[in-house]
Short mmCIF file of N, CA and C in Angstrom, two decimals:
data_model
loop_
_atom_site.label_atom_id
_atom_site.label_comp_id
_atom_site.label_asym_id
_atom_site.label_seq_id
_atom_site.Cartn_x
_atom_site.Cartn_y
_atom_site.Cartn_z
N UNK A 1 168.61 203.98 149.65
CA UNK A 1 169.27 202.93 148.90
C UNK A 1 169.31 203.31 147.43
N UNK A 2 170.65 202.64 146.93
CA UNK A 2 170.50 203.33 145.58
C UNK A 2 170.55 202.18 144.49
N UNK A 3 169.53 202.47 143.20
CA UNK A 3 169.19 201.53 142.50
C UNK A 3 170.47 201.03 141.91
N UNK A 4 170.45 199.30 141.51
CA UNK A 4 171.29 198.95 140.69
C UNK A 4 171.01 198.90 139.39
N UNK A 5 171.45 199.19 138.60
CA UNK A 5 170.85 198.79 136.97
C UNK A 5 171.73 198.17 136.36
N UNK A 6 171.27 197.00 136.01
CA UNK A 6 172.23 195.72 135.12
C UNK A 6 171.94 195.98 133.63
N UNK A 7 173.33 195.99 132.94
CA UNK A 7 173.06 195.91 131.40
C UNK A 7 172.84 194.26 131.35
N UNK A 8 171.93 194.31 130.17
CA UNK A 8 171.75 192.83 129.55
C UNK A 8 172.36 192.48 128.87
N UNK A 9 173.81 192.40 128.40
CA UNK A 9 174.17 192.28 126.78
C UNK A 9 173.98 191.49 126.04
N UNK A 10 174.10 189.88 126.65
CA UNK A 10 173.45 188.39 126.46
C UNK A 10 172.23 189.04 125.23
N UNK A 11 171.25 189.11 125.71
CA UNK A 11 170.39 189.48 125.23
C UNK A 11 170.74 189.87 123.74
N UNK A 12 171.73 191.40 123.58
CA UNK A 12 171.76 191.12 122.18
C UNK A 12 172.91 190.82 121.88
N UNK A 13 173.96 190.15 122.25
CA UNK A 13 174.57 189.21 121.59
C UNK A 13 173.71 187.72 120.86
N UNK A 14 172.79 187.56 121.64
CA UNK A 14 171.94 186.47 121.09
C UNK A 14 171.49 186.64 119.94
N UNK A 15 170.46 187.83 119.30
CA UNK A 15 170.07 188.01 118.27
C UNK A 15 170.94 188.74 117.29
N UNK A 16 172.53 189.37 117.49
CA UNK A 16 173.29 189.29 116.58
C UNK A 16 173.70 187.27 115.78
N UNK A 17 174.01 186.86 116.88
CA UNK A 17 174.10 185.62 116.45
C UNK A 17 172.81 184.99 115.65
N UNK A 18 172.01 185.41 116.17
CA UNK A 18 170.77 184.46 115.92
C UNK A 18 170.67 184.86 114.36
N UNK A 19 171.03 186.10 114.13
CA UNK A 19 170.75 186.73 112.60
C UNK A 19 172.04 186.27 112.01
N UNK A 20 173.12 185.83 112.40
CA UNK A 20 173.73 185.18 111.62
C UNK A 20 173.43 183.98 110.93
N UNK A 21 173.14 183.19 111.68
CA UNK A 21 172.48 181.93 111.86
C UNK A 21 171.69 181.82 110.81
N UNK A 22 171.01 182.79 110.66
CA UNK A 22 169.60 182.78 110.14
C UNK A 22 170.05 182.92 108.68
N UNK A 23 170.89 184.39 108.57
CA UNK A 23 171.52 184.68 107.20
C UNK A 23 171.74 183.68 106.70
N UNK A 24 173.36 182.63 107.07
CA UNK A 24 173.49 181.71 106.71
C UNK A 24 172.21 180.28 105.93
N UNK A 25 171.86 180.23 107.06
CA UNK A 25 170.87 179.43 106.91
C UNK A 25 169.99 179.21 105.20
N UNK A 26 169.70 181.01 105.16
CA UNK A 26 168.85 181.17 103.97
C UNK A 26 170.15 181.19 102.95
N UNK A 27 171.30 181.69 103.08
CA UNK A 27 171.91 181.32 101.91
C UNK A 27 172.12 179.72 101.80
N UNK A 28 172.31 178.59 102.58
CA UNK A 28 171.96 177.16 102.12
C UNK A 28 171.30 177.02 101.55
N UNK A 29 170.17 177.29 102.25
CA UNK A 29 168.66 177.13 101.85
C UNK A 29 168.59 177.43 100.19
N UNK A 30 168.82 178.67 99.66
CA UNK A 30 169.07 179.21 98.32
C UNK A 30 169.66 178.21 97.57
N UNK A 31 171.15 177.75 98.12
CA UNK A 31 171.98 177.11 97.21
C UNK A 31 171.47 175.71 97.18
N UNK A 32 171.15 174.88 97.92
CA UNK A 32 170.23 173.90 98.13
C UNK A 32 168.65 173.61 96.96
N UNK A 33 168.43 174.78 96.93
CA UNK A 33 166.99 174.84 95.56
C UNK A 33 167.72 175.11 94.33
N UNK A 34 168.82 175.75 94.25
CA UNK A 34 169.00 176.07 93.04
C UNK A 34 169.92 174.70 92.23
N UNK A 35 170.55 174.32 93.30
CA UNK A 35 171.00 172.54 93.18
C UNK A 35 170.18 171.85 92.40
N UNK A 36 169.04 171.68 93.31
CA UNK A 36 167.88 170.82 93.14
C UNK A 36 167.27 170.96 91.85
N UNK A 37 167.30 172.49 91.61
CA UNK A 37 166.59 173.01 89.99
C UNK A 37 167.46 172.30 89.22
N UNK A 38 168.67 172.66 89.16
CA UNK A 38 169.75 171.98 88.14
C UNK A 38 169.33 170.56 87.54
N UNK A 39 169.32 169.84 88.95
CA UNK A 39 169.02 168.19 88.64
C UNK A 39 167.86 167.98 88.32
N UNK A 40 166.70 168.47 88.50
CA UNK A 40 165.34 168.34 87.87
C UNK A 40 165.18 168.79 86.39
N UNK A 41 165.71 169.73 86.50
CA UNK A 41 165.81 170.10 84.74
C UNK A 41 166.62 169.17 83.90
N UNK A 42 168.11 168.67 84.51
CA UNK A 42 168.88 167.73 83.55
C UNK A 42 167.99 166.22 83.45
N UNK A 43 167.00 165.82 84.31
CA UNK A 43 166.26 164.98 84.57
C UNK A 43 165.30 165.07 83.34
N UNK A 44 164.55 166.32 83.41
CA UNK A 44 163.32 166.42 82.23
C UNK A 44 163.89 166.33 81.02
N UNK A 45 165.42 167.09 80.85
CA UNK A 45 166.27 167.03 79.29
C UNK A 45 165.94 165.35 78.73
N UNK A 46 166.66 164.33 79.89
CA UNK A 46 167.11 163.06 79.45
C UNK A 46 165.83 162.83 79.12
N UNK A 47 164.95 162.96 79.78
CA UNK A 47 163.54 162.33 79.58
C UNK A 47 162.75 163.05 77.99
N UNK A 48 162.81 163.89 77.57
CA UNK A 48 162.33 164.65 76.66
C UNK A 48 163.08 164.20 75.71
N UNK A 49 164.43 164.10 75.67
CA UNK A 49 165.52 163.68 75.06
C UNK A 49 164.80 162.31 74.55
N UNK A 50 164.79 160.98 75.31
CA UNK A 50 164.76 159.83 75.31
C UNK A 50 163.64 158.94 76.26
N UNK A 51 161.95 159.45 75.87
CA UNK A 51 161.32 159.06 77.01
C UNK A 51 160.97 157.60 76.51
N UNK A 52 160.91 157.23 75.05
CA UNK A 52 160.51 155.87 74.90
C UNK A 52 161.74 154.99 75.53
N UNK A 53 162.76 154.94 75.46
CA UNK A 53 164.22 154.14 75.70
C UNK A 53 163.52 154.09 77.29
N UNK A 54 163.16 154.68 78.13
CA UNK A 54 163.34 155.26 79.40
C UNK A 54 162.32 154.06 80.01
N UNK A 55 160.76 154.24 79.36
CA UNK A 55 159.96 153.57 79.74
C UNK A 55 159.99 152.29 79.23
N UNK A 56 160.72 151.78 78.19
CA UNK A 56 160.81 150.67 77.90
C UNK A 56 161.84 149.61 78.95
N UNK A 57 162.86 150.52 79.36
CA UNK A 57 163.87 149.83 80.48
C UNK A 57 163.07 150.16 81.75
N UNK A 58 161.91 150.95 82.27
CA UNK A 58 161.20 150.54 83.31
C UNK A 58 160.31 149.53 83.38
N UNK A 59 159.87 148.76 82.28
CA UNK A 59 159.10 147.84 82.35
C UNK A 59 159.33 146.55 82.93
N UNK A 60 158.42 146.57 84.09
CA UNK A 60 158.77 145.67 85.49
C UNK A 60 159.18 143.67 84.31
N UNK A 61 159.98 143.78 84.56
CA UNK A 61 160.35 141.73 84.19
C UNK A 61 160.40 140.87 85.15
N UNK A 62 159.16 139.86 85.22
CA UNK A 62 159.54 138.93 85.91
C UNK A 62 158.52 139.28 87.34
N UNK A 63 157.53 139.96 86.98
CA UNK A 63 157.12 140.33 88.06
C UNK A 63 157.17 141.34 89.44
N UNK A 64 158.09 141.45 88.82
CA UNK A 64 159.22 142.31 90.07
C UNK A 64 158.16 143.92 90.58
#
């Protein structure tokens, strides 16, 4: 009897995809923090800028 031998290709079609996936992923991931930096820094500006104005309009009225 003579052996059969099956290619797998599944197999790496999966981890071509999967490394796409992944690529992608970390470039979100990247653009997503560097977002985030943006708005935390324009955050500390206003605040450095204007922290008495800031804490004076947080001051709870009325109990609240």
């Amino acid at each position: 009897m003579a052996e059969q031998v099956r290619k797998n290709k599944q197999t790496s079609d999966r981890s071509e995809v999967t490394a796409e996936v992944t690529a992608t992923t970390a470039t979100q991931s990247a653009q997503s923090k560097s977002d985030l930096d943006e708005l935390l820094d324009e955050i500390d500006d206003v605040l450095e800028s204007n922290a008495e104005d800031f804490v004076k309009s947080y001051v709870q009225k009325g109990g609240e």
